[in-house]
Coordinates of C-alpha atoms in Angstrom, one line a residue:
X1 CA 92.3 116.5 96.0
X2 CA 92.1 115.0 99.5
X3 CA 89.6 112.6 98.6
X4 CA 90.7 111.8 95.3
X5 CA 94.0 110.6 97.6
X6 CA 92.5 108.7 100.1
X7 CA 90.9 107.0 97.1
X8 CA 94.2 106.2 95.7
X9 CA 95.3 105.0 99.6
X10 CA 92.3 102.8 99.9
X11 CA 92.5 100.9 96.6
X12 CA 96.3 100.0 97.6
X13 CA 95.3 99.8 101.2
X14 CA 92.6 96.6 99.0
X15 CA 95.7 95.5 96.8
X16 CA 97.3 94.5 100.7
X17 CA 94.6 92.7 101.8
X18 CA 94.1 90.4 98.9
X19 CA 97.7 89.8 99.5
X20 CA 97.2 89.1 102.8
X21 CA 94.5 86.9 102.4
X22 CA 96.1 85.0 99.7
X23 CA 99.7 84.0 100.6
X24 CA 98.9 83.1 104.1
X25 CA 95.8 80.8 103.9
X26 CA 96.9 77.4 103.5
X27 CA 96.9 75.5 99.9
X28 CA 95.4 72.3 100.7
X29 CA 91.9 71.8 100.8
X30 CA 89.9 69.1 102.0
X31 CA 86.5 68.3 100.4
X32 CA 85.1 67.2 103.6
X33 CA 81.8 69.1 104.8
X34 CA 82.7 71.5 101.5
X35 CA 78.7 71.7 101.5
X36 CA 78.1 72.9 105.0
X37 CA 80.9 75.0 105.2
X38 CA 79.8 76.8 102.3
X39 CA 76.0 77.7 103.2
X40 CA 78.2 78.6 106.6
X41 CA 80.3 81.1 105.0
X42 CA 77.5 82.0 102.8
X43 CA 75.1 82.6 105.3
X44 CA 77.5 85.2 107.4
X45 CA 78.4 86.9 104.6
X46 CA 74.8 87.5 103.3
X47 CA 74.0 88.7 107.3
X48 CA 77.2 91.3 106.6
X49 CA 76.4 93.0 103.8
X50 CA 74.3 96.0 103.2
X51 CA 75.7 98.1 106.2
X52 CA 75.2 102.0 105.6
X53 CA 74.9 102.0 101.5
X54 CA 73.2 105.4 101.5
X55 CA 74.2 108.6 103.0
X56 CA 77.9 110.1 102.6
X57 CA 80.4 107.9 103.9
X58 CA 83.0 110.3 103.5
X59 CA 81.0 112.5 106.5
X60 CA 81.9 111.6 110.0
X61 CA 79.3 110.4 112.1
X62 CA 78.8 110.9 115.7
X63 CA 80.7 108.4 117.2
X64 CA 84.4 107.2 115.8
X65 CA 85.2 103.7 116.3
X66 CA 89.2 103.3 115.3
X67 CA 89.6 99.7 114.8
X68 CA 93.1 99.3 115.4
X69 CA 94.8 96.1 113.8
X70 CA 98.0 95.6 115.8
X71 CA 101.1 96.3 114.5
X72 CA 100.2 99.2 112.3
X73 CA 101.3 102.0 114.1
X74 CA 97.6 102.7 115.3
X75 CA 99.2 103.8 118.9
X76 CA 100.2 107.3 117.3
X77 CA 97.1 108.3 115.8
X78 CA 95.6 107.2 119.0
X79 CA 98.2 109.2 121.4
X80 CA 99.2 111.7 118.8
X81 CA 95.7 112.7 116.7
X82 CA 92.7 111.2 118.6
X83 CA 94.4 112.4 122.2
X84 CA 94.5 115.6 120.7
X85 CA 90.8 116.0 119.1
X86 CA 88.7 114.5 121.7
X87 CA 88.6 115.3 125.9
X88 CA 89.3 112.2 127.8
X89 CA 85.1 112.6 128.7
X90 CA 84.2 112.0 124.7
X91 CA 86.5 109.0 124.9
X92 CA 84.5 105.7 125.5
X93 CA 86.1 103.9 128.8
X94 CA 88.2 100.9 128.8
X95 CA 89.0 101.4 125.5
X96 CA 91.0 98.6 124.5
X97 CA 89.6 95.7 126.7
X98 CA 86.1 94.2 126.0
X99 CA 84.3 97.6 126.4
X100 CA 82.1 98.3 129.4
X101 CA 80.3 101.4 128.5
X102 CA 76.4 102.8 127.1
X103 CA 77.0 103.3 123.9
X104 CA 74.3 105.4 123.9
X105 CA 76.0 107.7 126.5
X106 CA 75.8 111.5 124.8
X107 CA 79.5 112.5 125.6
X108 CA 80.5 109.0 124.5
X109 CA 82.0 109.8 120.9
X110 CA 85.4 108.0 120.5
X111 CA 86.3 104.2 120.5
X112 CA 89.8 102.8 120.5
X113 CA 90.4 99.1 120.5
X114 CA 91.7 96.3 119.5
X115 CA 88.2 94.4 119.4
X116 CA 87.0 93.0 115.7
X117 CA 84.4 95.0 113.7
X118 CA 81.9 92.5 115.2
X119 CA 81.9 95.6 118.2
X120 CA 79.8 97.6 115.7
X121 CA 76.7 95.2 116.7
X122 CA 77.1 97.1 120.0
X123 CA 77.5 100.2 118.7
X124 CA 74.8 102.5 117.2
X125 CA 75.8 101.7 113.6
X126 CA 73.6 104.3 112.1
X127 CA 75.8 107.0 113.9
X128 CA 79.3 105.5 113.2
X129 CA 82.5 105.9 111.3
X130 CA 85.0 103.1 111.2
X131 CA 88.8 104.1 110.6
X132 CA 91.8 102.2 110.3
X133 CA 95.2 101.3 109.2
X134 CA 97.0 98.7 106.9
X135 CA 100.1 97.3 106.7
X136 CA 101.8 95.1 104.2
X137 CA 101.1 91.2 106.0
X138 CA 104.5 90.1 106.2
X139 CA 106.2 93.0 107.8
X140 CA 102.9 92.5 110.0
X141 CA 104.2 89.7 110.9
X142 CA 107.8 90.3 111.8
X143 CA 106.4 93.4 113.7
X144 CA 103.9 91.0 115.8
X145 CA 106.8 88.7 116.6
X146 CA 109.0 91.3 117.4
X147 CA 106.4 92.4 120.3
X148 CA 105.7 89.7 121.7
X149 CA 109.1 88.5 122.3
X150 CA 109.8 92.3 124.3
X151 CA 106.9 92.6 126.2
X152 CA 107.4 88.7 127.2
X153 CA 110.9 89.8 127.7
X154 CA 109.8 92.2 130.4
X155 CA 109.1 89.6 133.3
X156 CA 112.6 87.8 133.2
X157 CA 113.2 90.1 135.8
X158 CA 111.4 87.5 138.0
X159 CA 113.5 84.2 139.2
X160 CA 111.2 82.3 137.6
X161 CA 107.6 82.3 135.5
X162 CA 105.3 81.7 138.8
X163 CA 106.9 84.8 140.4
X164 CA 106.0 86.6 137.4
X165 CA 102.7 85.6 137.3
X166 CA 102.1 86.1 140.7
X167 CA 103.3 89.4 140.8
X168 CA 101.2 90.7 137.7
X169 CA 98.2 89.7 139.1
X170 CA 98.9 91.2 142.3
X171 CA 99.6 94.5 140.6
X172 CA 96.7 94.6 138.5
X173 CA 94.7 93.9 141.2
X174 CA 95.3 96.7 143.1
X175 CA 96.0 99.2 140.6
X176 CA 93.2 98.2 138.7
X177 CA 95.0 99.5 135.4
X178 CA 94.5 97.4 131.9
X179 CA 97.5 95.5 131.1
X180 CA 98.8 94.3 127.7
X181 CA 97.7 91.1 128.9
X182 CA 94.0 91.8 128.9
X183 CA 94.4 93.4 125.4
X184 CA 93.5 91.4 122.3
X185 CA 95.4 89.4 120.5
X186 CA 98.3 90.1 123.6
X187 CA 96.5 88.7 126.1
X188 CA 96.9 85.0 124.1
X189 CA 100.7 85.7 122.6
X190 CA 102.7 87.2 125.5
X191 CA 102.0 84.7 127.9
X192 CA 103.3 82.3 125.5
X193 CA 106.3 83.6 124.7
X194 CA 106.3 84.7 128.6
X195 CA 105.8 81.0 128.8
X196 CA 108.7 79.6 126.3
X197 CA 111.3 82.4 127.7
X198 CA 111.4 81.3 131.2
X199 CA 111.7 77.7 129.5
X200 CA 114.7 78.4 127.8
X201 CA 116.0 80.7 130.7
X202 CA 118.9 78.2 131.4
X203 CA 120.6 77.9 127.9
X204 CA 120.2 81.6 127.2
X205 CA 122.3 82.6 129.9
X206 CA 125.3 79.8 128.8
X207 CA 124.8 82.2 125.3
X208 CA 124.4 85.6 126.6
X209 CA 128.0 86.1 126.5
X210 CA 129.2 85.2 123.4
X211 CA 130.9 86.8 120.9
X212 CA 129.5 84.6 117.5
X213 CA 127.3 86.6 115.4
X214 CA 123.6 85.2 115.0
X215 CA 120.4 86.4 113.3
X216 CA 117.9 88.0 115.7
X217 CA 115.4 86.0 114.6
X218 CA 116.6 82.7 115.2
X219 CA 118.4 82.7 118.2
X220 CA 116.7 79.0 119.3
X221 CA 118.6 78.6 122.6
X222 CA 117.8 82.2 123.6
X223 CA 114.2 82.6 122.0
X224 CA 111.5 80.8 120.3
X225 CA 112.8 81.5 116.7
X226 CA 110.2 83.1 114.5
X227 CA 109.5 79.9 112.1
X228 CA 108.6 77.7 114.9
X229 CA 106.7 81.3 116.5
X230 CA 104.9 81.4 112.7
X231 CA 104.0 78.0 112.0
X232 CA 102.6 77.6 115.5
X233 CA 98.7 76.7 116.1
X234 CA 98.2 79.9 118.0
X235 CA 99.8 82.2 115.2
X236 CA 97.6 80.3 112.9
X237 CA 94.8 81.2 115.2
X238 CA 95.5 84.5 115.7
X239 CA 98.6 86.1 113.4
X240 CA 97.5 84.7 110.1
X241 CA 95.0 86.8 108.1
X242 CA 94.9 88.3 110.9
X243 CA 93.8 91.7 109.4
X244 CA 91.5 90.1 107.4
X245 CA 89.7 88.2 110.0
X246 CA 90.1 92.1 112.5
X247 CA 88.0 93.2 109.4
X248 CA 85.2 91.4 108.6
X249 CA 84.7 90.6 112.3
X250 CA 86.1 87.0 112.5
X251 CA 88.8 86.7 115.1
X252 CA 88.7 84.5 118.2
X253 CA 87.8 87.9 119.6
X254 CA 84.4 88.0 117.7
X255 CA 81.6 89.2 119.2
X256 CA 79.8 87.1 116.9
X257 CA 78.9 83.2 118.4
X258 CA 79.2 81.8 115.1
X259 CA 83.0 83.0 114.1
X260 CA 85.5 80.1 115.1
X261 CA 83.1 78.1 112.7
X262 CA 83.4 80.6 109.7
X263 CA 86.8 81.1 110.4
X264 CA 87.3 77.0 110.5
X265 CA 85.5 76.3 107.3
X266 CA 87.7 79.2 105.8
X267 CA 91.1 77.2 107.1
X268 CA 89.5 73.8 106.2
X269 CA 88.2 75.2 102.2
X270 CA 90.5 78.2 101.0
X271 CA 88.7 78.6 97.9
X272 CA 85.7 80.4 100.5
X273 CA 88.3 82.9 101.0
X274 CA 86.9 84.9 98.5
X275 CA 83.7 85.0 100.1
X276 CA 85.4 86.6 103.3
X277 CA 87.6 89.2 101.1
X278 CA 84.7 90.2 99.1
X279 CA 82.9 91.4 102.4
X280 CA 86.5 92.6 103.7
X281 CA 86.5 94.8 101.0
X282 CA 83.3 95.9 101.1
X283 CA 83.9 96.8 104.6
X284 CA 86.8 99.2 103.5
X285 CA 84.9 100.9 100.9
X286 CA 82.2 102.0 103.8
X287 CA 85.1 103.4 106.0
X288 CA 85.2 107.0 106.7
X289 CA 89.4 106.3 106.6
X290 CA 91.9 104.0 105.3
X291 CA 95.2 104.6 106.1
X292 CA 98.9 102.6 105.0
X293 CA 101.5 102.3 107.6
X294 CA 103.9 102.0 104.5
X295 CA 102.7 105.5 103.3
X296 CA 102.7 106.9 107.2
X297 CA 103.5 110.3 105.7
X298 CA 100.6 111.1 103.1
X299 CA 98.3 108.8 105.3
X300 CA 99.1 110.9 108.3
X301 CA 98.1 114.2 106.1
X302 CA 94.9 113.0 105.0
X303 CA 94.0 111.4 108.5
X304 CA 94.4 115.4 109.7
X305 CA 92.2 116.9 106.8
X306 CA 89.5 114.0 105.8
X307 CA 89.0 113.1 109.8
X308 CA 91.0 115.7 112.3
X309 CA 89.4 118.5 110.0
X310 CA 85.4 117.3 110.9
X311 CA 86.4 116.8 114.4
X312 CA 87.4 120.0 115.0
X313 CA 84.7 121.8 112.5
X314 CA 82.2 120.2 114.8
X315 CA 83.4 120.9 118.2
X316 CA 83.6 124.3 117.1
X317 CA 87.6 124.3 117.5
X318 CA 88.4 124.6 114.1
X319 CA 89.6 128.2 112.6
X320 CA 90.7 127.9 109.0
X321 CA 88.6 126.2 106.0
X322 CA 91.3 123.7 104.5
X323 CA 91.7 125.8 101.4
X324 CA 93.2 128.4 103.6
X325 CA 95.4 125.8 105.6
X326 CA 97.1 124.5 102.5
X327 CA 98.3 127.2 100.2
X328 CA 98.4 127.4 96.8
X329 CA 101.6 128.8 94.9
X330 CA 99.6 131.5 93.7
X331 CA 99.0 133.5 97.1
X332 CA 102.1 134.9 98.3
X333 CA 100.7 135.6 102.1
X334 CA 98.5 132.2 102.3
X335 CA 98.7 132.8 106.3
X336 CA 97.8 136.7 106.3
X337 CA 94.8 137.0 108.5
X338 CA 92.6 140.4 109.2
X339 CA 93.8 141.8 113.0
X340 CA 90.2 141.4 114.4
X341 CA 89.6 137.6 112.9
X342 CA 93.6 137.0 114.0
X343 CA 92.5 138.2 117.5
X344 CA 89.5 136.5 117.6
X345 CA 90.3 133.1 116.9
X346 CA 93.9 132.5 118.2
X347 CA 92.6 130.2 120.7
X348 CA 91.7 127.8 118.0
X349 CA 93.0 125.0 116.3
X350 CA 93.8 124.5 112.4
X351 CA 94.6 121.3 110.6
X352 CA 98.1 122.8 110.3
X353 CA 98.6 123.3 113.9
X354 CA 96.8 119.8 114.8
X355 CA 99.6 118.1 112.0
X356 CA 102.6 120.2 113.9
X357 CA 101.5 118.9 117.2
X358 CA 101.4 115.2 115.7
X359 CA 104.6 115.7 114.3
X360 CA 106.1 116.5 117.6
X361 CA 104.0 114.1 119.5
X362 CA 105.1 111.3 117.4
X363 CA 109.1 112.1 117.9
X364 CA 108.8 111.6 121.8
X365 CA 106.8 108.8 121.3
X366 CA 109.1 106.8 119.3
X367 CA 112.0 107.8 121.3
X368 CA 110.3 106.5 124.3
X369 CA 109.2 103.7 122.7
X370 CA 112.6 102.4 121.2
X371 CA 114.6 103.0 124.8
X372 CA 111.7 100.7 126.4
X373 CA 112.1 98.3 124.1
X374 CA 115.8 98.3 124.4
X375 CA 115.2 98.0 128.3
X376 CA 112.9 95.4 127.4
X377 CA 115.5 93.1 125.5
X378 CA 118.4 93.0 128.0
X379 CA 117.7 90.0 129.3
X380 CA 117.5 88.4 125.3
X381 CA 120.6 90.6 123.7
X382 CA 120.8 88.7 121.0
X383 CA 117.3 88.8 119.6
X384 CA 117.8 92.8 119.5
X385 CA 115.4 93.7 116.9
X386 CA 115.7 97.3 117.1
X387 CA 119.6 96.7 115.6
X388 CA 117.6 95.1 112.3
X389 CA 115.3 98.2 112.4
X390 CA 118.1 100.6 112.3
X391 CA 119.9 99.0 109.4
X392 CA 117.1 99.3 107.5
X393 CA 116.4 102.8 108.6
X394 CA 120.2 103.6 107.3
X395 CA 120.0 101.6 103.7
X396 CA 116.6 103.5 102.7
X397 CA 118.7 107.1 104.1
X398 CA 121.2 106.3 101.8
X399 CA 119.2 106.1 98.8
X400 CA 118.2 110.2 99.2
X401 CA 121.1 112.6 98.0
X402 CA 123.9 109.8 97.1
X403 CA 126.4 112.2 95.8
X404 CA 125.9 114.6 98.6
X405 CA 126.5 111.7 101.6
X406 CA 128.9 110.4 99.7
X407 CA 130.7 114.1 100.3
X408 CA 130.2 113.9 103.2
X409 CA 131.1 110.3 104.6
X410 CA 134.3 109.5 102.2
X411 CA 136.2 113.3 102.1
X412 CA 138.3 114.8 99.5
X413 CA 141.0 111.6 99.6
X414 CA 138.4 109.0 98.9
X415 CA 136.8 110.8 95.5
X416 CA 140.4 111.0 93.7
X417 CA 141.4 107.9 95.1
X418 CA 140.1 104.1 94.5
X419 CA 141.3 101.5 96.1
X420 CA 144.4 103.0 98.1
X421 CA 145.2 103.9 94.7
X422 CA 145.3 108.0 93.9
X423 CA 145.7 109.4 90.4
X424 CA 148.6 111.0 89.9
X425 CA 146.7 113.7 87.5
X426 CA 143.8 113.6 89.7
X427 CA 146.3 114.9 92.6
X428 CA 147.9 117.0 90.3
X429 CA 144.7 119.1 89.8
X430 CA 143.7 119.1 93.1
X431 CA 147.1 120.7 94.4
X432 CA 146.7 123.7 91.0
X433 CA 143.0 123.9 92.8
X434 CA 144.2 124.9 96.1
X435 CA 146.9 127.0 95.3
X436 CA 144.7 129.2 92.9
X437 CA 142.4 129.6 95.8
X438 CA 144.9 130.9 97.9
X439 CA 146.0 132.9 95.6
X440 CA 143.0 134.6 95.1
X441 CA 141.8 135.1 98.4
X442 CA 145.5 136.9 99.2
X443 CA 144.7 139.1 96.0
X444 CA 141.4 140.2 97.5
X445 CA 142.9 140.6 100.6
X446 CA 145.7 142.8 99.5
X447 CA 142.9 144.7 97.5
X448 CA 140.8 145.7 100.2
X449 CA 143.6 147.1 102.2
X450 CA 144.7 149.4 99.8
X451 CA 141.0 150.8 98.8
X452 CA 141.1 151.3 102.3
X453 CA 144.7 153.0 103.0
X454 CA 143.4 155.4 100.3
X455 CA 140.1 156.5 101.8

């Protein structure tokens, strides 16, 4: 059942990256080199195919490379599952910067980055599964924007941009931490919107005190406003198709020489595209896991059985066969295990336990997350994002239990009234209602007493 959902998750997570590769590569193309740019795109995609057609692809391998496409909520399965499954020795170093480690390392098992699928050339591709996560393109998008424009946001606490600059070098220096900035595709978009905030540093503080109402995401004297952010040559570099590019290993992040070419001729002839989706696709269909940041839920659930679930079978951690950790309606005690086995195995994990911890894990993180961001956006009020977020967060609670909230928000006055305007009947009935109540409860209060005067 599992698999026959993931199934069902990966042919939508295919449905969002046709879309993605269709409504954002441009409509014009130019006949110009057409030829070359076709045994180009051609060539690379004949090179790409053919990558671990036998064996079971639903079986993970030895090493885990999550290739995490930005903006897709990849931080929590990172913090919240992977964190949990592997020790900090089985995780590869410098995970999310151009790796420097052996991949052939024994204790080396889990990769987390940012870097293209290309990194599989430098990975021992025999003995790896690829997972990742999808999200629909445009709220991709808004999300990338969104980031950029907060983490920029974060240096404004400097007088001015050389102060910032200086001072994040001189920390990183001597901390030697990885910063956003050296993270893929961060390390291009932050510094310019770093860049365009300090450059409209003057008019937003003439703004940051007025009362007019504006849309967060075009807020021009404040913040680079997201059409100019979208339609600029470094979005069209980096943001658009970007998850298709992440995919088939074509991003200005490529460890591939020949990808700004492919990529070009892509730009330059759109109807190649299909060249690029096909191997895209094919690319999904070899993953071990597909998840939907739309369906974070379900997708979350199947990450903890089709992936968590082999992780822990093979470290030796796992306690419960997944038949046993999902009950079926027909065993009443689904959890009912003998005193000796109970004894012997409760320092072990189950898929249950590991989706309870995630659960948890993933609260704190968003609550952390959403007061940093707020933090983040002091110094650009008016492009709060996180006030658009929560709007939408409220319309979608509304849709469950209408009646109920409706109860619960309005009161007794606003059901038999409309518009200031109460039925007379309506109030009538209401007033019999109460008094019958009353009534009633003095009956069986009267009652009781007397059963009890003669006992």
């Amino acid at each position: 059942m599992a698999r026959a959902a993931l199934g069902l998750l990966g042919a939508r997570a295919l449905a969002l990256l046709v879309i993605a590769s269709v409504a954002l590569l441009p409509l014009v193309s130019s006949d110009d080199g057409y030829k070359h740019c076709e045994g180009v795109v051609r060539g690379w995609a004949a090179s790409s195919t053919g990558r671990d057609k036998d064996g079971d692809k639903l079986s993970l391998k030895d090493l885990l490379f999550f290739l995490h496409i930005p903006r897709t909520g990849g931080r929590t399965y990172f913090h919240c599952f992977l964190k949990k499954l592997y020790t900090n020795a089985q995780e590869c170093p410098r995970s999310y910067d151009k790796l420097r480690f052996d991949p052939s390392h024994p204790d080396c098992k889990l990769v987390v980055t940012h870097d293209d699928y290309s990194l599989t050339s430098k990975l021992p591709r025999e003995r790896t599964s690829v997972v990742t996560i999808l999200r629909n393109p445009v709220d991709r998008v808004f999300s990338t924007y969104e980031f950029s424009v907060e983490v920029a946001a974060r240096f404004l606490v400097h007088a001015n941009l050389t102060s910032a600059k200086s001072m994040t070098t001189r920390v990183l220096t001597k901390s030697r931490a990885v910063s956003t900035l050296d993270i893929w595709p961060w390390k291009y978009l932050v510094p310019w919107m770093r860049e365009d905030l300090f450059a409209r540093r003057g008019a937003r503080v003439d703004k940051m005190h007025s009362s007019k109402k504006v849309n967060a995401y075009d807020v021009e004297d404040m913040v680079m406003p997201l059409h100019e952010y979208i339609n600029d040559p470094v979005a069209h570099e980096i943001i658009h198709n970007g998850a298709t590019f992440q995919i088939t290993g074509l991003t200005n992040n490529s460890y591939f020489n020949g990808a700004h070419e492919v990529r070009h001729c892509v730009r330059q002839h759109p109807d190649l595209g299909h060249i690029v989706l096909e191997v895209a696709k094919n690319r999904l269909d070899q993953m071990l896991y597909v998840g939907l940041t739309e369906d974070h839920e379900e997708s979350a659930r199947l990450f903890a059985h089709m992936v968590g679930a082999q992780v822990l079978s093979q470290s030796g951690t796992l306690n419960l066969d997944l038949k046993e950790d999902l009950p079926s309606e027909n065993d009443p005690h689904p959890s009912m295990v003998e005193p000796e086995e109970e004894e012997r195995n409760e320092h072990l994990m189950t898929v249950g336990k590991l989706m309870e911890a995630y659960e948890t894990c993933i609260a704190r993180l968003r609550n952390s997350q959403s007061n940093r961001r707020k933090i983040s956006l002091k110094k650009v009020a008016e492009a709060n994002f996180s006030k658009e977020e929560h709007l939408m967060l409220k319309a979608q609670q509304t849709v469950v239990g209408p009646h109920r909230q409706l109860a619960e928000q309005n009161g007794w006055t606003d059901i038999i009234c409309s518009d200031g305007i109460c039925s007379p009947w309506m109030v009538v009935m209401l007033g019999l209602g109460i008094a019958a109540i009353i009534a009633l409860l003095s009956f069986a209060v009267t009652t009781r007493r007397t059963s009890k005067l003669k006992v």
